[in-house]
Amino acid sequence: MKQNVIAIDQEILNGTPVFKGTRVPVKTLIDSLEAGDSIDLFLYDFPSVTRSQIIEFLEMTKKTMLAIA
């Protein structure tokens, strides 16, 4: 994953993967989408995350999943 999307730092939420420049865990986005929430609602709830970070994360996740399928 590109360095500008996800950060893993023991000093931030004990190393939980977060969107870079935020304290918002990536898992929060996944949980939100699984619950049926829209990206727009997620962005409203977590304004420190950008739409481009979400799109990049989803594109990278898709490429990873297709590579192992």
mmCIF file of N, CA and C in Angstrom:
data_model
loop_
_atom_site.group_PDB
_atom_site.id
_atom_site.type_symbol
_atom_site.label_atom_id
_atom_site.label_comp_id
_atom_site.label_asym_id
_atom_site.label_seq_id
_atom_site.Cartn_x
_atom_site.Cartn_y
_atom_site.Cartn_z
ATOM 1 N N MET A 1 0.837 -1.178 0.000
ATOM 2 C CA MET A 1 0.000 0.000 0.000
ATOM 3 C C MET A 1 0.880 1.239 0.000
ATOM 4 N N LYS A 2 0.458 2.255 -0.683
ATOM 5 C CA LYS A 2 1.267 3.462 -0.749
ATOM 6 C C LYS A 2 1.412 4.095 0.622
ATOM 7 N N GLN A 3 2.558 4.706 0.826
ATOM 8 C CA GLN A 3 2.881 5.311 2.107
ATOM 9 C C GLN A 3 1.937 6.441 2.480
ATOM 10 N N ASN A 4 1.307 7.094 1.530
ATOM 11 C CA ASN A 4 0.480 8.257 1.850
ATOM 12 C C ASN A 4 -0.953 7.904 2.254
ATOM 13 N N VAL A 5 -1.271 6.634 2.373
ATOM 14 C CA VAL A 5 -2.641 6.239 2.697
ATOM 15 C C VAL A 5 -2.757 5.655 4.102
ATOM 16 N N ILE A 6 -1.889 4.725 4.436
ATOM 17 C CA ILE A 6 -1.977 4.015 5.711
ATOM 18 C C ILE A 6 -0.701 4.242 6.510
ATOM 19 N N ALA A 7 -0.878 4.410 7.816
ATOM 20 C CA ALA A 7 0.268 4.517 8.721
ATOM 21 C C ALA A 7 0.134 3.473 9.820
ATOM 22 N N ILE A 8 1.262 2.891 10.174
ATOM 23 C CA ILE A 8 1.316 1.963 11.300
ATOM 24 C C ILE A 8 2.457 2.440 12.188
ATOM 25 N N ASP A 9 2.084 2.884 13.372
ATOM 26 C CA ASP A 9 3.049 3.481 14.289
ATOM 27 C C ASP A 9 2.666 3.067 15.710
ATOM 28 N N GLN A 10 3.601 2.474 16.418
ATOM 29 C CA GLN A 10 3.323 2.026 17.782
ATOM 30 C C GLN A 10 2.856 3.167 18.681
ATOM 31 N N GLU A 11 3.193 4.388 18.348
ATOM 32 C CA GLU A 11 2.797 5.547 19.148
ATOM 33 C C GLU A 11 1.353 5.991 18.852
ATOM 34 N N ILE A 12 0.776 5.474 17.792
ATOM 35 C CA ILE A 12 -0.602 5.833 17.414
ATOM 36 C C ILE A 12 -1.468 4.580 17.528
ATOM 37 N N LEU A 13 -2.340 4.565 18.507
ATOM 38 C CA LEU A 13 -3.266 3.454 18.741
ATOM 39 C C LEU A 13 -2.558 2.100 18.781
ATOM 40 N N ASN A 14 -1.386 2.087 19.408
ATOM 41 C CA ASN A 14 -0.610 0.848 19.590
ATOM 42 C C ASN A 14 -0.321 0.103 18.285
ATOM 43 N N GLY A 15 -0.105 0.836 17.215
ATOM 44 C CA GLY A 15 0.256 0.208 15.948
ATOM 45 C C GLY A 15 -0.913 -0.227 15.083
ATOM 46 N N THR A 16 -2.121 0.134 15.477
ATOM 47 C CA THR A 16 -3.286 -0.169 14.648
ATOM 48 C C THR A 16 -3.166 0.594 13.326
ATOM 49 N N PRO A 17 -3.383 -0.054 12.181
ATOM 50 C CA PRO A 17 -3.327 0.668 10.912
ATOM 51 C C PRO A 17 -4.388 1.783 10.871
ATOM 52 N N VAL A 18 -3.931 2.997 10.594
ATOM 53 C CA VAL A 18 -4.824 4.158 10.517
ATOM 54 C C VAL A 18 -4.598 4.871 9.191
ATOM 55 N N PHE A 19 -5.555 5.703 8.821
ATOM 56 C CA PHE A 19 -5.348 6.556 7.662
ATOM 57 C C PHE A 19 -4.274 7.570 8.023
ATOM 58 N N LYS A 20 -3.259 7.686 7.184
ATOM 59 C CA LYS A 20 -2.111 8.544 7.473
ATOM 60 C C LYS A 20 -2.562 9.970 7.781
ATOM 61 N N GLY A 21 -1.970 10.530 8.824
ATOM 62 C CA GLY A 21 -2.284 11.892 9.232
ATOM 63 C C GLY A 21 -3.505 11.979 10.129
ATOM 64 N N THR A 22 -4.059 10.812 10.501
ATOM 65 C CA THR A 22 -5.250 10.776 11.351
ATOM 66 C C THR A 22 -5.039 9.742 12.455
ATOM 67 N N ARG A 23 -6.027 9.623 13.302
ATOM 68 C CA ARG A 23 -6.077 8.547 14.289
ATOM 69 C C ARG A 23 -7.288 7.655 13.998
ATOM 70 N N VAL A 24 -7.709 7.637 12.747
ATOM 71 C CA VAL A 24 -8.888 6.866 12.337
ATOM 72 C C VAL A 24 -8.427 5.501 11.814
ATOM 73 N N PRO A 25 -8.766 4.436 12.523
ATOM 74 C CA PRO A 25 -8.372 3.096 12.070
ATOM 75 C C PRO A 25 -9.023 2.724 10.736
ATOM 76 N N VAL A 26 -8.253 2.045 9.904
ATOM 77 C CA VAL A 26 -8.769 1.544 8.630
ATOM 78 C C VAL A 26 -9.951 0.611 8.883
ATOM 79 N N LYS A 27 -9.875 -0.157 9.959
ATOM 80 C CA LYS A 27 -10.956 -1.082 10.302
ATOM 81 C C LYS A 27 -12.284 -0.355 10.492
ATOM 82 N N THR A 28 -12.234 0.887 10.931
ATOM 83 C CA THR A 28 -13.465 1.661 11.112
ATOM 84 C C THR A 28 -14.174 1.856 9.777
ATOM 85 N N LEU A 29 -13.409 2.109 8.712
ATOM 86 C CA LEU A 29 -14.010 2.232 7.376
ATOM 87 C C LEU A 29 -14.613 0.902 6.954
ATOM 88 N N ILE A 30 -13.872 -0.170 7.126
ATOM 89 C CA ILE A 30 -14.365 -1.490 6.727
ATOM 90 C C ILE A 30 -15.651 -1.824 7.483
ATOM 91 N N ASP A 31 -15.651 -1.600 8.783
ATOM 92 C CA ASP A 31 -16.849 -1.866 9.587
ATOM 93 C C ASP A 31 -18.026 -1.009 9.123
ATOM 94 N N SER A 32 -17.751 0.231 8.801
ATOM 95 C CA SER A 32 -18.797 1.153 8.350
ATOM 96 C C SER A 32 -19.412 0.678 7.030
ATOM 97 N N LEU A 33 -18.552 0.288 6.093
ATOM 98 C CA LEU A 33 -19.055 -0.199 4.799
ATOM 99 C C LEU A 33 -19.811 -1.508 4.967
ATOM 100 N N GLU A 34 -19.321 -2.385 5.832
ATOM 101 C CA GLU A 34 -20.021 -3.646 6.100
ATOM 102 C C GLU A 34 -21.407 -3.406 6.680
ATOM 103 N N ALA A 35 -21.542 -2.335 7.457
ATOM 104 C CA ALA A 35 -22.832 -2.006 8.072
ATOM 105 C C ALA A 35 -23.787 -1.349 7.075
ATOM 106 N N GLY A 36 -23.293 -1.084 5.862
ATOM 107 C CA GLY A 36 -24.149 -0.492 4.838
ATOM 108 C C GLY A 36 -24.062 1.021 4.754
ATOM 109 N N ASP A 37 -23.159 1.614 5.520
ATOM 110 C CA ASP A 37 -22.997 3.071 5.470
ATOM 111 C C ASP A 37 -22.302 3.474 4.179
ATOM 112 N N SER A 38 -22.542 4.677 3.745
ATOM 113 C CA SER A 38 -21.916 5.191 2.530
ATOM 114 C C SER A 38 -20.558 5.808 2.860
ATOM 115 N N ILE A 39 -19.756 5.971 1.833
ATOM 116 C CA ILE A 39 -18.481 6.673 2.005
ATOM 117 C C ILE A 39 -18.748 8.102 2.451
ATOM 118 N N ASP A 40 -19.782 8.726 1.911
ATOM 119 C CA ASP A 40 -20.104 10.101 2.307
ATOM 120 C C ASP A 40 -20.407 10.199 3.804
ATOM 121 N N LEU A 41 -21.137 9.234 4.343
ATOM 122 C CA LEU A 41 -21.422 9.249 5.775
ATOM 123 C C LEU A 41 -20.137 9.061 6.578
ATOM 124 N N PHE A 42 -19.273 8.167 6.124
ATOM 125 C CA PHE A 42 -17.997 7.962 6.806
ATOM 126 C C PHE A 42 -17.196 9.264 6.809
ATOM 127 N N LEU A 43 -17.127 9.929 5.673
ATOM 128 C CA LEU A 43 -16.384 11.188 5.586
ATOM 129 C C LEU A 43 -16.989 12.260 6.483
ATOM 130 N N TYR A 44 -18.291 12.254 6.617
ATOM 131 C CA TYR A 44 -18.963 13.205 7.508
ATOM 132 C C TYR A 44 -18.575 12.915 8.967
ATOM 133 N N ASP A 45 -18.561 11.629 9.317
ATOM 134 C CA ASP A 45 -18.232 11.227 10.684
ATOM 135 C C ASP A 45 -16.744 11.374 10.995
ATOM 136 N N PHE A 46 -15.892 11.256 9.975
ATOM 137 C CA PHE A 46 -14.438 11.313 10.162
ATOM 138 C C PHE A 46 -13.831 12.291 9.148
ATOM 139 N N PRO A 47 -14.018 13.576 9.357
ATOM 140 C CA PRO A 47 -13.581 14.579 8.371
ATOM 141 C C PRO A 47 -12.068 14.677 8.196
ATOM 142 N N SER A 48 -11.295 14.054 9.072
ATOM 143 C CA SER A 48 -9.837 14.096 8.893
ATOM 144 C C SER A 48 -9.364 13.139 7.805
ATOM 145 N N VAL A 49 -10.217 12.212 7.406
ATOM 146 C CA VAL A 49 -9.905 11.286 6.315
ATOM 147 C C VAL A 49 -10.404 11.909 5.019
ATOM 148 N N THR A 50 -9.616 11.787 3.954
ATOM 149 C CA THR A 50 -10.031 12.347 2.669
ATOM 150 C C THR A 50 -10.642 11.270 1.777
ATOM 151 N N ARG A 51 -11.457 11.718 0.859
ATOM 152 C CA ARG A 51 -12.053 10.796 -0.113
ATOM 153 C C ARG A 51 -10.951 10.092 -0.910
ATOM 154 N N SER A 52 -9.907 10.815 -1.265
ATOM 155 C CA SER A 52 -8.829 10.205 -2.048
ATOM 156 C C SER A 52 -8.117 9.109 -1.253
ATOM 157 N N GLN A 53 -7.982 9.270 0.054
ATOM 158 C CA GLN A 53 -7.393 8.204 0.873
ATOM 159 C C GLN A 53 -8.275 6.955 0.836
ATOM 160 N N ILE A 54 -9.568 7.148 0.937
ATOM 161 C CA ILE A 54 -10.489 6.006 0.911
ATOM 162 C C ILE A 54 -10.430 5.304 -0.435
ATOM 163 N N ILE A 55 -10.493 6.067 -1.510
ATOM 164 C CA ILE A 55 -10.469 5.480 -2.856
ATOM 165 C C ILE A 55 -9.162 4.733 -3.079
ATOM 166 N N GLU A 56 -8.046 5.343 -2.697
ATOM 167 C CA GLU A 56 -6.749 4.674 -2.856
ATOM 168 C C GLU A 56 -6.695 3.383 -2.041
ATOM 169 N N PHE A 57 -7.182 3.426 -0.813
ATOM 170 C CA PHE A 57 -7.206 2.224 0.026
ATOM 171 C C PHE A 57 -8.052 1.136 -0.639
ATOM 172 N N LEU A 58 -9.227 1.478 -1.129
ATOM 173 C CA LEU A 58 -10.102 0.486 -1.761
ATOM 174 C C LEU A 58 -9.487 -0.064 -3.044
ATOM 175 N N GLU A 59 -8.830 0.789 -3.829
ATOM 176 C CA GLU A 59 -8.178 0.325 -5.057
ATOM 177 C C GLU A 59 -7.033 -0.635 -4.742
ATOM 178 N N MET A 60 -6.233 -0.297 -3.735
ATOM 179 C CA MET A 60 -5.123 -1.160 -3.361
ATOM 180 C C MET A 60 -5.639 -2.491 -2.789
ATOM 181 N N THR A 61 -6.697 -2.434 -2.019
ATOM 182 C CA THR A 61 -7.291 -3.655 -1.465
ATOM 183 C C THR A 61 -7.826 -4.535 -2.588
ATOM 184 N N LYS A 62 -8.489 -3.925 -3.548
ATOM 185 C CA LYS A 62 -9.017 -4.675 -4.696
ATOM 186 C C LYS A 62 -7.883 -5.362 -5.465
ATOM 187 N N LYS A 63 -6.804 -4.633 -5.744
ATOM 188 C CA LYS A 63 -5.674 -5.217 -6.466
ATOM 189 C C LYS A 63 -5.079 -6.389 -5.688
ATOM 190 N N THR A 64 -4.958 -6.225 -4.384
ATOM 191 C CA THR A 64 -4.417 -7.289 -3.551
ATOM 192 C C THR A 64 -5.310 -8.523 -3.593
ATOM 193 N N MET A 65 -6.608 -8.324 -3.474
ATOM 194 C CA MET A 65 -7.539 -9.448 -3.455
ATOM 195 C C MET A 65 -7.574 -10.154 -4.815
ATOM 196 N N LEU A 66 -7.515 -9.388 -5.899
ATOM 197 C CA LEU A 66 -7.526 -10.012 -7.227
ATOM 198 C C LEU A 66 -6.234 -10.770 -7.493
ATOM 199 N N ALA A 67 -5.133 -10.317 -6.907
ATOM 200 C CA ALA A 67 -3.842 -10.975 -7.113
ATOM 201 C C ALA A 67 -3.795 -12.344 -6.422
ATOM 202 N N ILE A 68 -4.539 -12.491 -5.328
ATOM 203 C CA ILE A 68 -4.492 -13.775 -4.624
ATOM 204 C C ILE A 68 -5.631 -14.699 -5.015
ATOM 205 N N ALA A 69 -6.565 -14.193 -5.816
ATOM 206 C CA ALA A 69 -7.716 -15.002 -6.219
ATOM 207 C C ALA A 69 -7.360 -15.964 -7.325
#
